Amino acid sequence: MKKGFVCLAVLVFLGDILLKLRFSGNLANDISGIIGAFILSFLTLLLVKGVIYVLSRSSFRLKNAVCFAFSVLALLFLLVISLFTLYNFSRFAAPVMLSTNNIFFPFLIMLAISLLLGVSGKKVFFKLSLITLPIAAVIIIIMAAFSVQFMSLKYLIPYKSVDASFIEILFPLYLNLTASLLPLFLLQNKTITKTFCASYSLTFFIIGICVLNVLGIFGSEFASTLNYPYSLAVSTASMGEIFSRLDGFFYAICFFTVLLKTGLCIYTFKETLKKLINTIKQ
């Protein structure tokens, strides 16, 4: 169960991060922003777990009302996260994968598949994640390996100092990581911190490979001008005549990570709503 949860958490964390991966034009800012986002998100995790622990152990007059309010807020946030994730994916899939400017079709298709996954059981998410994550990790490593020939070491050496603009990298990534905690908490709120720590570490490792891939090929300055730098970076990789471009594998990774993230939001929305209705009936 723990392995399944770690795999699911990593895929949910990745979600649309690879699509929204951005760079500032300053390598030092990029490194500081990414590392800072992971540290702050993990500290937020510890804070939230502490608040939940104190709230569950304490007894006060308005406890039921506070819990009810938190449940309603959680439902609203789950809707926002789902729609935002689907929107980001559709904005990428329409022009890049489908060669069209109409995002309605990919949005509707992904929403329908996510709804089907969302009404399934918890074990389906764990089993699907156990299969998907190893495949996705191997593909990302292979794409990075076959892109090495196009990388330049000079792009990986910082030549500017860190400035305040590193927040432009830190803040969006921090929000993305922290928002992904909500469906994971609601799925299994008794998960120990070590499990989340393993999830964060594995996610950081995968994101690190992807960042290294982009920066080694384009450098931070040029990467900052691109809409989807990682997608363009992996398109440089090739494996002979059969797989002259590997970006199709990246499209598959995006599809499954976004599907699992959105499907999990729908599943936890359904389960939280059930509990809320039962509470009202009582």
XYZ file of C-alpha atoms in Angstrom:
282
model
C 0.000 0.000 0.000
C 2.827 2.407 0.865
C 4.604 1.760 -2.437
C 1.365 2.379 -4.274
C 0.801 5.625 -2.407
C 4.366 6.853 -3.057
C 4.010 6.116 -6.779
C 0.631 7.828 -6.886
C 1.937 10.851 -4.957
C 4.885 11.283 -7.324
C 2.631 11.141 -10.385
C 0.165 13.577 -8.808
C 3.015 15.931 -7.901
C 4.314 15.754 -11.452
C 0.783 16.301 -12.806
C 1.151 19.342 -15.014
C 4.489 20.517 -13.536
C 6.395 19.356 -16.611
C 3.994 21.334 -18.797
C 4.287 24.466 -16.656
C 8.044 24.178 -16.103
C 9.442 27.702 -16.443
C 12.863 29.320 -16.287
C 13.936 32.832 -15.329
C 16.941 33.414 -17.583
C 19.232 33.143 -14.563
C 20.465 29.639 -13.721
C 21.113 30.530 -10.069
C 17.518 31.753 -9.721
C 16.194 28.584 -11.353
C 18.126 26.308 -8.988
C 17.231 28.353 -5.905
C 13.568 28.604 -6.901
C 13.116 24.891 -7.546
C 14.915 23.774 -4.383
C 13.109 26.418 -2.332
C 9.707 25.352 -3.681
C 10.263 21.742 -2.625
C 11.515 22.751 0.842
C 8.642 25.177 1.475
C 6.064 22.698 0.224
C 7.410 19.989 2.522
C 7.387 22.411 5.464
C 3.777 23.247 4.593
C 3.049 19.521 4.663
C 4.451 19.273 8.188
C 2.466 22.324 9.269
C -0.792 20.948 7.861
C -0.231 17.558 9.483
C 0.414 19.321 12.790
C -2.776 21.379 12.523
C -4.819 18.274 11.660
C -3.315 16.394 14.609
C -4.091 19.214 17.067
C -7.592 19.651 15.671
C -8.367 15.932 15.925
C -7.115 15.728 19.544
C -8.744 18.912 20.809
C -12.360 19.406 21.775
C -14.051 22.801 21.663
C -17.527 24.084 21.144
C -17.316 24.987 17.449
C -15.220 21.982 16.407
C -17.974 20.468 14.219
C -18.605 23.803 12.538
C -14.887 24.281 11.844
C -14.560 20.760 10.411
C -17.637 21.366 8.246
C -16.170 24.626 6.932
C -12.851 22.927 6.141
C -14.687 20.175 4.252
C -16.587 22.699 2.136
C -13.360 24.583 1.371
C -11.671 21.308 0.452
C -14.470 20.532 -2.020
C -14.110 23.960 -3.639
C -10.329 23.633 -3.873
C -10.641 20.160 -5.427
C -12.864 21.593 -8.144
C -10.430 24.432 -8.797
C -7.423 22.086 -8.929
C -9.229 19.721 -11.321
C -10.321 22.470 -13.705
C -6.939 24.203 -13.576
C -5.080 20.948 -14.308
C -7.388 20.052 -17.202
C -7.133 23.574 -18.601
C -3.317 23.532 -18.565
C -3.244 20.143 -20.248
C -5.771 21.218 -22.892
C -3.803 24.376 -23.682
C -0.793 22.166 -24.371
C -2.572 19.265 -26.071
C -4.602 21.354 -28.523
C -1.756 23.114 -30.402
C 1.109 20.688 -29.749
C -0.512 17.238 -29.842
C -3.612 17.877 -31.984
C -2.488 20.866 -34.108
C -5.568 22.905 -33.319
C -6.380 26.018 -31.305
C -9.638 24.617 -29.920
C -9.021 23.417 -26.356
C -12.625 22.256 -25.848
C -12.148 18.809 -27.419
C -9.065 17.696 -25.389
C -10.616 19.237 -22.248
C -13.856 17.281 -22.716
C -12.112 13.993 -23.540
C -9.767 14.206 -20.560
C -12.637 15.211 -18.267
C -14.690 12.198 -19.370
C -11.819 9.747 -18.783
C -11.004 11.384 -15.431
C -14.627 11.009 -14.341
C -14.512 7.296 -15.182
C -11.337 6.906 -13.145
C -12.728 9.063 -10.352
C -15.705 6.772 -9.727
C -13.443 3.733 -9.375
C -11.952 2.465 -6.116
C -8.832 3.500 -4.244
C -6.951 0.332 -5.223
C -7.274 1.222 -8.917
C -5.201 4.369 -8.357
C -2.483 2.458 -6.496
C -2.274 -0.351 -9.066
C -2.234 2.039 -12.013
C 0.451 4.151 -10.330
C 2.656 1.134 -9.601
C 2.666 0.404 -13.333
C 2.851 3.970 -14.646
C 5.596 5.521 -12.495
C 8.431 3.052 -13.294
C 7.631 3.306 -17.005
C 7.488 7.114 -16.869
C 10.765 7.325 -14.900
C 12.576 5.029 -17.338
C 11.276 7.021 -20.324
C 12.418 10.319 -18.783
C 15.889 8.892 -18.070
C 16.148 7.472 -21.611
C 15.069 10.779 -23.172
C 17.662 12.622 -21.087
C 20.366 10.094 -22.019
C 19.716 10.451 -25.758
C 19.696 14.248 -25.416
C 23.174 14.382 -23.871
C 24.806 14.810 -27.281
C 22.940 18.101 -27.711
C 23.802 19.468 -24.253
C 26.509 21.984 -23.450
C 28.310 22.096 -20.114
C 28.596 25.901 -20.187
C 24.805 26.206 -19.829
C 24.996 24.361 -16.490
C 27.433 26.789 -14.855
C 25.811 29.799 -13.111
C 27.376 33.136 -14.052
C 24.854 35.432 -12.332
C 24.074 35.728 -8.639
C 20.669 35.007 -7.148
C 18.268 37.950 -7.092
C 14.664 38.542 -6.056
C 13.267 37.212 -9.331
C 13.872 33.641 -8.132
C 10.416 33.997 -6.533
C 8.956 33.839 -10.058
C 10.208 30.250 -10.216
C 9.590 29.343 -6.579
C 6.005 30.566 -6.161
C 4.236 28.748 -9.073
C 6.058 25.486 -8.380
C 5.338 25.761 -4.649
C 1.630 26.318 -5.330
C 1.513 23.363 -7.709
C 3.220 20.990 -5.281
C 1.218 22.154 -2.270
C -2.131 22.052 -4.079
C -1.403 18.423 -4.991
C -1.208 17.607 -1.273
C -4.950 18.153 -0.817
C -6.280 15.105 -2.725
C -3.459 12.987 -1.289
C -4.357 14.009 2.264
C -8.031 13.342 1.689
C -7.216 9.969 0.160
C -5.178 8.779 3.131
C -4.733 11.364 5.881
C -2.995 8.907 8.235
C -0.027 8.493 5.896
C 3.218 8.922 7.847
C 5.633 11.748 7.078
C 8.338 9.325 5.872
C 6.066 8.227 3.035
C 5.547 11.810 1.919
C 9.273 12.437 2.308
C 9.980 9.559 -0.089
C 7.405 10.984 -2.518
C 8.984 14.443 -2.434
C 12.491 13.030 -2.852
C 11.547 10.922 -5.863
C 9.649 13.812 -7.435
C 12.640 16.118 -6.901
C 14.928 13.559 -8.552
C 12.681 13.262 -11.630
C 12.156 17.015 -11.927
C 15.922 17.469 -11.520
C 16.566 15.234 -14.538
C 14.018 17.173 -16.588
C 15.475 20.547 -15.566
C 18.995 19.351 -16.340
C 17.778 18.174 -19.741
C 16.273 21.552 -20.624
C 19.098 23.693 -19.265
C 21.796 21.555 -20.843
C 20.245 21.980 -24.284
C 18.857 25.519 -24.259
C 20.385 27.295 -21.284
C 18.227 29.290 -18.895
C 18.133 32.462 -21.014
C 16.722 30.806 -24.127
C 14.537 28.385 -22.133
C 12.846 31.351 -20.451
C 11.484 32.435 -23.854
C 9.859 29.064 -24.616
C 6.257 28.132 -23.763
C 6.945 24.424 -23.240
C 10.717 24.078 -22.856
C 10.772 20.468 -21.676
C 8.596 19.302 -24.560
C 10.985 20.961 -27.012
C 14.023 19.567 -25.190
C 12.888 15.942 -25.425
C 12.037 16.404 -29.114
C 15.790 16.605 -29.747
C 16.299 13.045 -28.470
C 16.265 10.163 -30.946
C 16.798 6.406 -30.998
C 17.685 5.655 -34.580
C 15.237 5.680 -37.484
C 12.368 3.998 -35.631
C 12.149 6.563 -32.835
C 13.534 9.650 -34.561
C 11.722 11.785 -31.955
C 10.765 10.821 -28.433
C 8.323 13.618 -27.623
C 5.444 11.184 -28.225
C 6.507 9.377 -25.051
C 6.408 12.695 -23.217
C 2.834 13.228 -24.429
C 1.923 9.856 -22.929
C 3.530 10.799 -19.589
C 1.590 14.079 -19.532
C -1.646 12.253 -20.317
C -1.322 9.714 -17.498
C -0.019 12.126 -14.844
C -2.776 14.643 -15.556
C -5.334 11.821 -15.685
C -4.285 10.465 -12.288
C -4.182 13.908 -10.683
C -7.600 14.922 -12.005
C -9.102 11.489 -11.372
C -7.849 11.536 -7.779
C -9.359 14.997 -7.242
C -12.699 13.692 -8.511
C -12.475 10.573 -6.340
C -11.624 12.506 -3.171
C -14.329 15.057 -4.003
C -16.861 12.232 -4.185
C -15.721 10.649 -0.913
C -15.537 13.974 0.949
C -18.994 14.937 -0.268
C -20.384 11.610 0.978
C -18.917 12.196 4.428
C -20.268 15.746 4.458
C -23.779 14.565 3.565
C -23.673 11.879 6.254
C -22.568 14.485 8.789
C -25.494 16.735 7.872
C -27.955 13.844 8.155
C -26.713 13.026 11.647
